Short mmCIF file of C-alpha atoms in Angstrom, two decimals:
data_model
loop_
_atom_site.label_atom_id
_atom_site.label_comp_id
_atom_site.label_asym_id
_atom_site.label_seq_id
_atom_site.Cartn_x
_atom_site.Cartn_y
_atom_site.Cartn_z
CA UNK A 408 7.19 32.26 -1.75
CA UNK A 409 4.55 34.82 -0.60
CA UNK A 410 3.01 33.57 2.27
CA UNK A 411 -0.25 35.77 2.07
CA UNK A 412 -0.66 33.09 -0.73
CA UNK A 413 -3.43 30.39 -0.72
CA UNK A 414 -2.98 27.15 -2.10
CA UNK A 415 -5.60 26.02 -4.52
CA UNK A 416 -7.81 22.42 -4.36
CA UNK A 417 -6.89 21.71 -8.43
CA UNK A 418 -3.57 21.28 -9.25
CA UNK A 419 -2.00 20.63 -12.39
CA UNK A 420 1.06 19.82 -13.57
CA UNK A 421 2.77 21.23 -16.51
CA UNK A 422 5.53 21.58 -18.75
CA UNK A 423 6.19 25.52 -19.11
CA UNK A 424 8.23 27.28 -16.34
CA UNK A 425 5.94 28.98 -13.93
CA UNK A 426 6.52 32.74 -12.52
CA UNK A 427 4.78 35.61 -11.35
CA UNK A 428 2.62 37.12 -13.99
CA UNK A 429 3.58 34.54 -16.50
CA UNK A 430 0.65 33.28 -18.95
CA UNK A 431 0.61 29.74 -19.05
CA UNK A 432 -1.54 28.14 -21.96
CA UNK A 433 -3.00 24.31 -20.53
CA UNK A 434 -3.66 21.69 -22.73
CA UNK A 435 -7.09 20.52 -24.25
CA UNK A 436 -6.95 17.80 -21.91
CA UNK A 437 -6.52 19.96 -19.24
CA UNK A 438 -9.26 22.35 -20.42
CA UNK A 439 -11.74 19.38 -20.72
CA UNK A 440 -11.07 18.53 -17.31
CA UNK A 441 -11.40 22.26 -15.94
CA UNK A 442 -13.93 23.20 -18.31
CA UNK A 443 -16.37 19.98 -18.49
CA UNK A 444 -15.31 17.65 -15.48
CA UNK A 445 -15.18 20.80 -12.72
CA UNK A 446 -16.95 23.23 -14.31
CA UNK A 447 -14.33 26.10 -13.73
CA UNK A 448 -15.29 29.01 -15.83
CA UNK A 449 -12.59 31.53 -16.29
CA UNK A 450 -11.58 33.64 -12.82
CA UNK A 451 -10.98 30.32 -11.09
CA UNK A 452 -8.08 29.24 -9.26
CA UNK A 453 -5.92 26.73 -9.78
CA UNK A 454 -2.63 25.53 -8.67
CA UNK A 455 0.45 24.42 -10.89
CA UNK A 456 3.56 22.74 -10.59
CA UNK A 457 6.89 21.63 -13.48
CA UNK A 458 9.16 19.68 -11.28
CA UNK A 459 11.78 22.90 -11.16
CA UNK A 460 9.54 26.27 -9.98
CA UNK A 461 7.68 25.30 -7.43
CA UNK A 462 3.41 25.30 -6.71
CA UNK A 463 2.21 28.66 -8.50
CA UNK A 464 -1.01 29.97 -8.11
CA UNK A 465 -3.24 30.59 -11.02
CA UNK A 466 -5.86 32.16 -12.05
CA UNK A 467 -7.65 30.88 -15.40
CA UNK A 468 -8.35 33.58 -18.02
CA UNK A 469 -9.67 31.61 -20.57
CA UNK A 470 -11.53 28.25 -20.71
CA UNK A 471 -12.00 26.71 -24.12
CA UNK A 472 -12.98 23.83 -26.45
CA UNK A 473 -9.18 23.68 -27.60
CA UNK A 474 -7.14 24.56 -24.58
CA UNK A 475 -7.53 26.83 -21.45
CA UNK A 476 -4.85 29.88 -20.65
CA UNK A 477 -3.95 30.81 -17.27
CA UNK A 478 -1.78 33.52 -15.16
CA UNK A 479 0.35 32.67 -12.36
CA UNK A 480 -0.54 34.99 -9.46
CA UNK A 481 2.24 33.85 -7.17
CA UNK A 482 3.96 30.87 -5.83
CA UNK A 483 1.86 28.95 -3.36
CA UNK A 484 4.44 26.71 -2.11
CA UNK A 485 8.56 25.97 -3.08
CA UNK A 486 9.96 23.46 -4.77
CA UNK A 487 10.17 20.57 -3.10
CA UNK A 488 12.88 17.88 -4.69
CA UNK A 489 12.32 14.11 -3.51
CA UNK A 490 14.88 12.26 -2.12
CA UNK A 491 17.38 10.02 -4.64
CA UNK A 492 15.31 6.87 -4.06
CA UNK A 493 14.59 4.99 -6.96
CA UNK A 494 11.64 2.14 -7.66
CA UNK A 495 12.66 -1.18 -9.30
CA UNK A 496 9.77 -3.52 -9.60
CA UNK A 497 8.82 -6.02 -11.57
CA UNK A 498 5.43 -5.41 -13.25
CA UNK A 499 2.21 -7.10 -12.32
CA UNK A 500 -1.09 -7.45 -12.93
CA UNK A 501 -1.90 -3.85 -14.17
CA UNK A 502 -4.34 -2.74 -11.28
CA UNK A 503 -1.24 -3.69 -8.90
CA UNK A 504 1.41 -2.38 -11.35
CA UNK A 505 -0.76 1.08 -11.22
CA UNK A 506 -0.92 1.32 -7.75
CA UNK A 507 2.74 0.69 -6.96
CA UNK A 508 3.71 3.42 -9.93
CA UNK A 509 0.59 5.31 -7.65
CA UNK A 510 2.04 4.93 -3.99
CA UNK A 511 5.71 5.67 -5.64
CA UNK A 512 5.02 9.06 -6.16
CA UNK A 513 3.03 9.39 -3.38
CA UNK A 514 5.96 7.90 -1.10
CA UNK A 515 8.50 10.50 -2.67
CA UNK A 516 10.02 8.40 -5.14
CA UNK A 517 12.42 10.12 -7.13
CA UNK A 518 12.37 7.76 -9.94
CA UNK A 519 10.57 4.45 -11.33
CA UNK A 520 11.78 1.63 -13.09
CA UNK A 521 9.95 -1.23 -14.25
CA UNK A 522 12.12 -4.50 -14.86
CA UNK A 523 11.65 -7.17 -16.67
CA UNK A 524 13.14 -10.63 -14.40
CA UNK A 525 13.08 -14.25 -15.30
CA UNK A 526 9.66 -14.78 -13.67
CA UNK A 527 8.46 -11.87 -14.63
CA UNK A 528 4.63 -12.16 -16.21
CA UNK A 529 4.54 -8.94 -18.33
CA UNK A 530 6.54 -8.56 -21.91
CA UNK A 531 5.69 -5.13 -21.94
CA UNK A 532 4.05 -1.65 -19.94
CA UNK A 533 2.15 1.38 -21.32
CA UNK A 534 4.84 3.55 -20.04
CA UNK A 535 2.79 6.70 -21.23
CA UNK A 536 0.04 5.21 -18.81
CA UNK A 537 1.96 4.50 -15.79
CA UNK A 538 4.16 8.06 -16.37
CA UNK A 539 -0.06 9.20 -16.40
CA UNK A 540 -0.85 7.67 -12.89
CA UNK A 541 2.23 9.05 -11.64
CA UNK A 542 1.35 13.14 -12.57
CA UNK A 543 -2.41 12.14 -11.15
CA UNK A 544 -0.55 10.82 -7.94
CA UNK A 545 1.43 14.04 -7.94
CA UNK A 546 -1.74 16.39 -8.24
CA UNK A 547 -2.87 14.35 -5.75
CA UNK A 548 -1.03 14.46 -2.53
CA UNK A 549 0.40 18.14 -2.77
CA UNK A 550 3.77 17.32 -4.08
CA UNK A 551 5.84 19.43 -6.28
CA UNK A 552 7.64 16.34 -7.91
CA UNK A 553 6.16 13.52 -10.46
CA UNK A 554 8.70 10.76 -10.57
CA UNK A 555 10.11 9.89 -13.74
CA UNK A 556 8.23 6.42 -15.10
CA UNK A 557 11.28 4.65 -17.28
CA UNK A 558 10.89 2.12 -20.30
CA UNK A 559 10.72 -1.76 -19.14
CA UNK A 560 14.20 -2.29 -19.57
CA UNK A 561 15.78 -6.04 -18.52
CA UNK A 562 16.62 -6.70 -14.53
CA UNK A 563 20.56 -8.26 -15.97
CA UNK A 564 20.73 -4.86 -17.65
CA UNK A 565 20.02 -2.10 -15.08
CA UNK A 566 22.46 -4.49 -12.73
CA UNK A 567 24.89 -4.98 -15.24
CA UNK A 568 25.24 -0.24 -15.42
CA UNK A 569 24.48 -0.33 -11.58
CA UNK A 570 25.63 3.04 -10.32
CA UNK A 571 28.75 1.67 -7.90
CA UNK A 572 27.39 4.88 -5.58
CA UNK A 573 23.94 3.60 -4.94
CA UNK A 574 22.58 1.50 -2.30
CA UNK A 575 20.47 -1.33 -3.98
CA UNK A 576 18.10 -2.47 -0.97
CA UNK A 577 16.54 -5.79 -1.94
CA UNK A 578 13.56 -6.71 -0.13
CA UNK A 579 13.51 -10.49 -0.34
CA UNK A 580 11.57 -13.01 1.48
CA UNK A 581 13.93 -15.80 1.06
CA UNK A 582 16.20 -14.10 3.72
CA UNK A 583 14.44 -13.15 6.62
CA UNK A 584 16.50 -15.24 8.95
CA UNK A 585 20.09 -13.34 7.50
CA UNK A 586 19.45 -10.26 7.47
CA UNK A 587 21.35 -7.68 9.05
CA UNK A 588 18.94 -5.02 11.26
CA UNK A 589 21.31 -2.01 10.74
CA UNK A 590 20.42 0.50 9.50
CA UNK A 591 18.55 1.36 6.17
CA UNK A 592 21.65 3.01 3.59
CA UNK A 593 21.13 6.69 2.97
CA UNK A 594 20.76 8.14 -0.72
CA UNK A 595 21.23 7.45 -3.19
CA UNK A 596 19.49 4.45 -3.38
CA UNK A 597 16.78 2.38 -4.73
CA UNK A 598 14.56 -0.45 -3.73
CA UNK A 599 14.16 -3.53 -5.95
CA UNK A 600 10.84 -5.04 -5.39
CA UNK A 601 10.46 -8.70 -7.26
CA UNK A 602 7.63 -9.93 -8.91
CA UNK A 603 4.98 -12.29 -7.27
CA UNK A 604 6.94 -15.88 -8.21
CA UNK A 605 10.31 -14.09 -6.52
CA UNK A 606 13.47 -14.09 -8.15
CA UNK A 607 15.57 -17.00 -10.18
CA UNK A 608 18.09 -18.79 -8.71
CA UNK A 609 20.62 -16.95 -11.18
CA UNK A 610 19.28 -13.54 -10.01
CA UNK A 611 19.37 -14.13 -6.50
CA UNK A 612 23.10 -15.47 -7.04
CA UNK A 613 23.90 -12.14 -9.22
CA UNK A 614 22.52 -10.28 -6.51
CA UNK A 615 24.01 -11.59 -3.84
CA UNK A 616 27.48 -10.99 -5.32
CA UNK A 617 26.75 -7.23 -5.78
CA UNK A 618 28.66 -4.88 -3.18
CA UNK A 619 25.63 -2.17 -3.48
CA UNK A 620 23.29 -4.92 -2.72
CA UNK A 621 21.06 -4.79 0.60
CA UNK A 622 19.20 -7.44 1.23
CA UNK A 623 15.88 -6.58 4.30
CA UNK A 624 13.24 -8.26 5.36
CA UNK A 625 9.67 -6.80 5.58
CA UNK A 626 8.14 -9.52 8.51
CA UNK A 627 6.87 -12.76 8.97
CA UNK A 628 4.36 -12.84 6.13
CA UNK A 629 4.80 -13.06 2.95
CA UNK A 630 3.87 -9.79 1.30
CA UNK A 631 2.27 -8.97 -2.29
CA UNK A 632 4.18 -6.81 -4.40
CA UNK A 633 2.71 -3.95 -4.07
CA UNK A 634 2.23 -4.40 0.07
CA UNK A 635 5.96 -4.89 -0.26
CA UNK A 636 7.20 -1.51 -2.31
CA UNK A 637 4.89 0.61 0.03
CA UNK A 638 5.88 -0.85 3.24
CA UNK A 639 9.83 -0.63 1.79
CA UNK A 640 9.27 2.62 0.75
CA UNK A 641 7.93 3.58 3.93
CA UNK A 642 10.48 2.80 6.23
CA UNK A 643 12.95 4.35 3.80
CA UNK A 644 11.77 7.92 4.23
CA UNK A 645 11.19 6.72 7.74
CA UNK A 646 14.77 6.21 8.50
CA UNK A 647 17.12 8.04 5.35
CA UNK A 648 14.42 10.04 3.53
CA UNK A 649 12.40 13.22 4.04
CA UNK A 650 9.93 11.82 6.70
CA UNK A 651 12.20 13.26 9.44
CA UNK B 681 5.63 -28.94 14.77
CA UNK B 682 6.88 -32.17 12.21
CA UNK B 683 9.86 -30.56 10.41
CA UNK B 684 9.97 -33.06 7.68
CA UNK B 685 6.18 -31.82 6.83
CA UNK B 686 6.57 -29.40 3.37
CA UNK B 687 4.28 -26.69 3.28
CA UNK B 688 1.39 -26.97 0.45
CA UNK B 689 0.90 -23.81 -1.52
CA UNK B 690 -2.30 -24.07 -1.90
CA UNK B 691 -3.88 -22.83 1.42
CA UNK B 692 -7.41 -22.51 3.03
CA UNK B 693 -8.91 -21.26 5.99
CA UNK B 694 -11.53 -23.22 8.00
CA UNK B 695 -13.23 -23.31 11.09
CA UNK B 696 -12.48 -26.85 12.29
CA UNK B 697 -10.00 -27.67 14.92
CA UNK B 698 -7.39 -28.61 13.00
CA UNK B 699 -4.49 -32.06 14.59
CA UNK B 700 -2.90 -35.42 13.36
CA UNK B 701 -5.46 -37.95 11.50
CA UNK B 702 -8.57 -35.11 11.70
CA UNK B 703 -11.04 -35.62 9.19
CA UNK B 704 -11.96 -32.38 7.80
CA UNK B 705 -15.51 -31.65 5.61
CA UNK B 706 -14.22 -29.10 3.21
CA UNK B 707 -17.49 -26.56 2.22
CA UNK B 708 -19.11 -26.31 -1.21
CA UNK B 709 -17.03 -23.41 -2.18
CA UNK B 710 -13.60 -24.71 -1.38
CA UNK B 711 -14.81 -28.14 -3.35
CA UNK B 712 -15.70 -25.79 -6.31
CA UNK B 713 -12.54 -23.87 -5.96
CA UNK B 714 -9.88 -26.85 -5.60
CA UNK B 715 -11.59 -29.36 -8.06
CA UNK B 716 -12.85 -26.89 -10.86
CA UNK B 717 -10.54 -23.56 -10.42
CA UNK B 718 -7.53 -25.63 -9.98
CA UNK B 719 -8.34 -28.87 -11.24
CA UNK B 720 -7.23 -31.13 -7.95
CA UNK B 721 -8.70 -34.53 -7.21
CA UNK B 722 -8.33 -37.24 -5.01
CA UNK B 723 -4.64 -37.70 -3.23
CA UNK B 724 -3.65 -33.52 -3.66
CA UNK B 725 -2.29 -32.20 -1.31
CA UNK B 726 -3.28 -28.49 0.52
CA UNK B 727 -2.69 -26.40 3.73
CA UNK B 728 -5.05 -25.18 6.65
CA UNK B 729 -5.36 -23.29 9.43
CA UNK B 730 -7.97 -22.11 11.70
CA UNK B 731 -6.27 -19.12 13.58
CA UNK B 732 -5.21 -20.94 16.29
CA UNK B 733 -3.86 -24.80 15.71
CA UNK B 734 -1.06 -23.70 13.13
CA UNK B 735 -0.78 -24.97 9.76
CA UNK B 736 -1.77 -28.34 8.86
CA UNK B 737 -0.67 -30.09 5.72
CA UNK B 738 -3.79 -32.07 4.70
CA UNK B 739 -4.66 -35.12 1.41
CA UNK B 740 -7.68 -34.82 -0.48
CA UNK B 741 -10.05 -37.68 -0.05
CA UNK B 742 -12.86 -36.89 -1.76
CA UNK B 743 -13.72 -33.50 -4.36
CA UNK B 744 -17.53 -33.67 -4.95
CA UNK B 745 -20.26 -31.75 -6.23
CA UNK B 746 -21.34 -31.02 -3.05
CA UNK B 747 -18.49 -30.44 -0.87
CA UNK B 748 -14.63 -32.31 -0.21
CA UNK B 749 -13.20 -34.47 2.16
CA UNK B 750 -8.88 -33.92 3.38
CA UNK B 751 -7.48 -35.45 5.99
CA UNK B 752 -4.46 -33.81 8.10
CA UNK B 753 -1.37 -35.65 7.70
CA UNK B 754 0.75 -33.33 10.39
CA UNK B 755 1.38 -29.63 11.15
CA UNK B 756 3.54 -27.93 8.70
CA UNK B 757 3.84 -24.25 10.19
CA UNK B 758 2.80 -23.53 13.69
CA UNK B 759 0.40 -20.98 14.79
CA UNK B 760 1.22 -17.57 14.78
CA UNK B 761 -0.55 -15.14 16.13
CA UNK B 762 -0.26 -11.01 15.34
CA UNK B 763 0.50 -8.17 17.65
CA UNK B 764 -2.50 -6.98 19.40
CA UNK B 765 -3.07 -4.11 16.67
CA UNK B 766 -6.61 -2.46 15.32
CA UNK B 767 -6.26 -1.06 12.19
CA UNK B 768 -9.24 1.80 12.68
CA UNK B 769 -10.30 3.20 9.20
CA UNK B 770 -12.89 4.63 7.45
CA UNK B 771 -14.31 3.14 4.33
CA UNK B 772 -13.61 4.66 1.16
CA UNK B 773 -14.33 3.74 -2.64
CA UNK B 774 -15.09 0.17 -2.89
CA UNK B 775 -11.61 -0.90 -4.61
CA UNK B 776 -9.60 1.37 -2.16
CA UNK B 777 -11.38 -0.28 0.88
CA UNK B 778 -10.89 -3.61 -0.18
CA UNK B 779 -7.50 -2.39 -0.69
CA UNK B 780 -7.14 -1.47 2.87
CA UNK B 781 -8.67 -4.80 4.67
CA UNK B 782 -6.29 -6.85 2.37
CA UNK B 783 -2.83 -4.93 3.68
CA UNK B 784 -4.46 -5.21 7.11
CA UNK B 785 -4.51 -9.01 6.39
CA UNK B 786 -1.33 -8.95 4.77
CA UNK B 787 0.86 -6.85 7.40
CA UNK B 788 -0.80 -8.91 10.63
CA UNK B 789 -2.96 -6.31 12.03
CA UNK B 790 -4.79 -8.37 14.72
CA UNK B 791 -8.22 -6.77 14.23
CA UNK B 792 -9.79 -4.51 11.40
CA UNK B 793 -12.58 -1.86 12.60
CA UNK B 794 -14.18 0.14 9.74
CA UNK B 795 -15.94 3.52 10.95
CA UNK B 796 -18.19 6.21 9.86
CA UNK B 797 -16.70 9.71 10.98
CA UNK B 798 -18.21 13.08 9.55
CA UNK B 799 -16.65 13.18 6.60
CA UNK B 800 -16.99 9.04 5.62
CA UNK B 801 -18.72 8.78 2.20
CA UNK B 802 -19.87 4.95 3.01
CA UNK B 803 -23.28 4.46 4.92
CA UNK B 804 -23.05 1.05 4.99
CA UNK B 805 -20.50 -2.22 4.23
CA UNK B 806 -20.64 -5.58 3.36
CA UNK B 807 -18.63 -6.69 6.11
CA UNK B 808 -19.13 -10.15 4.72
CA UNK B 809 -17.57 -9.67 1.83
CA UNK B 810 -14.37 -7.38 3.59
CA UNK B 811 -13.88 -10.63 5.77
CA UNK B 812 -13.78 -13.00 2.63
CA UNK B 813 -11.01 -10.57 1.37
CA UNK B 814 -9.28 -10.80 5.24
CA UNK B 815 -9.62 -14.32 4.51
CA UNK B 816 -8.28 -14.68 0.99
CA UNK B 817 -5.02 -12.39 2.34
CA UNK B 818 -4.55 -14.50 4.92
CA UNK B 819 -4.76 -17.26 2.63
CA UNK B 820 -2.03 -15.92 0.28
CA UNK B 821 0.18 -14.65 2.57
CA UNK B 822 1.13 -17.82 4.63
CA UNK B 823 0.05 -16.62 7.75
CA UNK B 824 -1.96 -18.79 10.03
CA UNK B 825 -4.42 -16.00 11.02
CA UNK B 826 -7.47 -14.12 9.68
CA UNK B 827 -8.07 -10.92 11.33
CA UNK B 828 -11.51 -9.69 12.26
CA UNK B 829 -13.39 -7.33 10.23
CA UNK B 830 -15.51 -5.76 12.83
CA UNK B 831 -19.41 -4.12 11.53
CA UNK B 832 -19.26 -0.68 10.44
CA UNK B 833 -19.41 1.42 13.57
CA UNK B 834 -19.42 5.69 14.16
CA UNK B 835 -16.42 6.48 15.18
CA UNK B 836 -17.85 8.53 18.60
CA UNK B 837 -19.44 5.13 19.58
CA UNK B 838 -15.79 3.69 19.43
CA UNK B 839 -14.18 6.51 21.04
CA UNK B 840 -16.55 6.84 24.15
CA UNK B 841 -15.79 3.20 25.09
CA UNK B 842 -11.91 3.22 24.01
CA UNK B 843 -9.89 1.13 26.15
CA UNK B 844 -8.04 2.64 28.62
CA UNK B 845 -4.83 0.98 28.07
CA UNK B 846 -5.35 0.60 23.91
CA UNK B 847 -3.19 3.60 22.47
CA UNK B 848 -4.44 5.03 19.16
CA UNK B 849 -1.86 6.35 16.59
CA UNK B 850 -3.45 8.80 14.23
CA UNK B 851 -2.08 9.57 11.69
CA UNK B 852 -2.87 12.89 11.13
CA UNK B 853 -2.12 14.77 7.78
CA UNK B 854 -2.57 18.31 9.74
CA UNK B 855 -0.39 17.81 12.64
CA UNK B 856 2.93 17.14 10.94
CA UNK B 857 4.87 19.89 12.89
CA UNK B 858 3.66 19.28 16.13
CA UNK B 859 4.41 15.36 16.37
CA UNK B 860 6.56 13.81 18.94
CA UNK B 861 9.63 11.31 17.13
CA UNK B 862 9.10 9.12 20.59
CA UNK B 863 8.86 5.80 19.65
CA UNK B 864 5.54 4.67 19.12
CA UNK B 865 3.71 3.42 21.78
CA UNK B 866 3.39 -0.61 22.07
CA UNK B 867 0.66 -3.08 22.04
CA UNK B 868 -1.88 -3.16 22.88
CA UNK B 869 -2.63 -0.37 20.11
CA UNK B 870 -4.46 0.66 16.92
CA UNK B 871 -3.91 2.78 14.03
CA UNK B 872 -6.75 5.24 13.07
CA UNK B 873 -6.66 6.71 9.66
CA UNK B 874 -8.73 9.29 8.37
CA UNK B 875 -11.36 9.56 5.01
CA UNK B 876 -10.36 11.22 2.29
CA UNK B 877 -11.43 14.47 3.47
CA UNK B 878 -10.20 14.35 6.90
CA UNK B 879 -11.67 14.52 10.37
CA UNK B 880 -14.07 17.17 11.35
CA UNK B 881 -13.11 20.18 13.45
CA UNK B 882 -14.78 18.40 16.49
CA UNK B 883 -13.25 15.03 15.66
CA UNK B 884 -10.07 16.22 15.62
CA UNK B 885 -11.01 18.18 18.90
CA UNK B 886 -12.20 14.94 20.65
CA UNK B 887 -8.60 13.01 19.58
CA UNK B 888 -6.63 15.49 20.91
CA UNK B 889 -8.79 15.63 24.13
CA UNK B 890 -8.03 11.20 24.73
CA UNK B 891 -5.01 10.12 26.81
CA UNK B 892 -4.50 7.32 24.75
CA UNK B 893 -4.20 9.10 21.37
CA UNK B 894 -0.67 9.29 19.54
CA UNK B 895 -0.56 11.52 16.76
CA UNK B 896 1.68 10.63 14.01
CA UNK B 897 3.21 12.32 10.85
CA UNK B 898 3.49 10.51 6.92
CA UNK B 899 5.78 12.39 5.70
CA UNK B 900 5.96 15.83 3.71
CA UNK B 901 3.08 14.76 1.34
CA UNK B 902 -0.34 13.93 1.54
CA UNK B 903 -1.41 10.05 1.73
CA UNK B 904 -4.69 8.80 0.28
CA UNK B 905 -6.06 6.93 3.31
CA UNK B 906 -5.32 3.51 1.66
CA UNK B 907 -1.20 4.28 1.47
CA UNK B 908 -1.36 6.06 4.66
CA UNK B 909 -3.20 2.89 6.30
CA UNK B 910 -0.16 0.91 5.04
CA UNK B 911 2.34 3.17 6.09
CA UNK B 912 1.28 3.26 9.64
CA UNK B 913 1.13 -0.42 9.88
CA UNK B 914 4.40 -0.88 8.20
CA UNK B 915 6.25 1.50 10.86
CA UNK B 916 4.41 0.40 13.55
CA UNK B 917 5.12 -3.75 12.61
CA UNK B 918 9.13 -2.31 12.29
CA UNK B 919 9.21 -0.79 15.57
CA UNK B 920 6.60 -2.72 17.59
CA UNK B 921 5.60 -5.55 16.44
CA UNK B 922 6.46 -8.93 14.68
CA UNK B 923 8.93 -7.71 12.07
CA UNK B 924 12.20 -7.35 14.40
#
């Protein structure tokens, strides 16, 4: 990384592997946005980012109806790899489902999976949407890292293939009285947020026999949610993650 | 506290005082709400609180056009009150903000005090309408207390005449190398998050200058002010306040 380097305001992420001098070629989306939402003509800088190379600084060279080209002039910043926390939530109403898919990759969440649990209210997610909020989230906040959005898949099935290596730290608010205050287990992980009617009887039971499982509590109150996977994700990177 | 009292789930916040065999005149709006939103009559049975007798389970004895009727049958949850936090921030789009005073409500910050700063893109508030959403929170979240959504102030006002013993965390997106990991600093205390585009030069010159200011780091990434707000309440709860 050359540190002589600015970092730009706009960043973008793409697909193509970033490196000095390389010629990058943006989508028409992307274009529309430079081109008619900011008004950046060609000679304007921009920053980019793929998940593997880095933030690159660009410069764009073209600016068109069907697409925009750039160059990379040099990295502005390295590669910066979350830690292995995953997501698990059980989707909401969609302005709370977006924000928790939001504050993930905000938080540093490696990865995002939306569950489907007996009380769950919603048969089915735009994934393409959500995987959407979570590159805008990315732009956003300076990262180098969108989290992977996966397909709604059942709660019975993700625990059924749970990894025997990875902490599964359940924040329930049937438990506050039991719960142990050591602390938080270190990655890999994953938080399992459930949705607003709680969990089943059967769930709780299935979850309760699980060796991975950790059960916390997150106060007196009983939180939303959303409140609940950003306050859980919060004192994750607090205490294991990459808030140190 | 009668332990054989069950908690209702509907709950409402009102200003009477609140004890065994009270009479209680419901308003207008909580009439229209329980007998046409959700349809109860005569004989149902809800929760109240005022912020400071507890909860009360209470029997509808009248629904009406003009207003309801519920007597208190005995206290079902007692009162609880929050830490002595602030939760300092400056207003932002309309969604995020009533984002913002919601978590406050949510995560039992003790007192919510929107600013202008330099940078704040709000001139003005409808602190009326942030306290209904303190309210409605409160409401959902089974506490027994509605925090304070203090009139939009400038934020030099509120620093000049800063308690002496308050401590203010700031959380501070440009500081992250130079923060202490002490513990933070107990209550009394408030958390003071910036807009979106940060604190002026001289802001941040002024902070730095108070005794009472506690900078703190959010991690590698930047926060919108709306994830950052619950972050810093979240850690703060966990190590200070009602959450051990």
């Amino acid at each position: 990384m050359d540190s002589n380097i600015i970092r730009a305001k706009i960043r973008l992420f793409v697909e193509q592997a970033l490196g000095q001098g390389q010629e990058i070629a943006l989508s028409q989306a992307h274009a529309h946005y430079l081109g008619n939402v900011l008004r950046k003509g060609t000679g304007a800088q921009i920053a980019l980012f793929n998940n593997r190379d880095g933030e690159w600084l660009a410069e764009l060279t073209e600016v068109g109806r069907r697409g925009a080209q750039a160059v990379c002039l040099g990295q502005s910043a390295p590669q910066r790899m979350p830690p292995d926390l995953w997501l698990v939530f059980a989707p909401i109403k969609k302005a709370r489902t977006d924000f928790i898919v939001e504050k993930a990759a905000e938080l540093g969440a490696a990865r995002i999976v939306p569950v489907q649990t007996e009380f769950t209210n919603s048969e089915r997610i735009r994934q393409d949407r959500l995987q959407a909020h979570a590159v805008e989230a990315a732009e956003q906040c300076g990262g180098t890292y969108v989290p992977e959005v996966a397909d709604l898949q059942p709660l019975s099935r993700l625990l059924q293939d749970w990894p025997e290596g990875r902490a599964l730290i359940w924040a329930d608010e049937g438990l506050a009285e039991t719960v142990s205050t050591a602390p938080l287990p270190a990655a890999p992980a994953a938080i399992l947020i459930g949705p607003e009617g709680g969990f089943s009887q059967a769930e709780r039971a299935r979850l309760r026999g699980m060796a991975q499982v950790r059960p916390i509590a997150l106060g007196p109150r009983i939180l939303r949610a959303d409140t609940a996977a950003v306050a859980a994700l919060t004192l994750w990177q607090n205490a294991q993650g990459d808030w140190g």
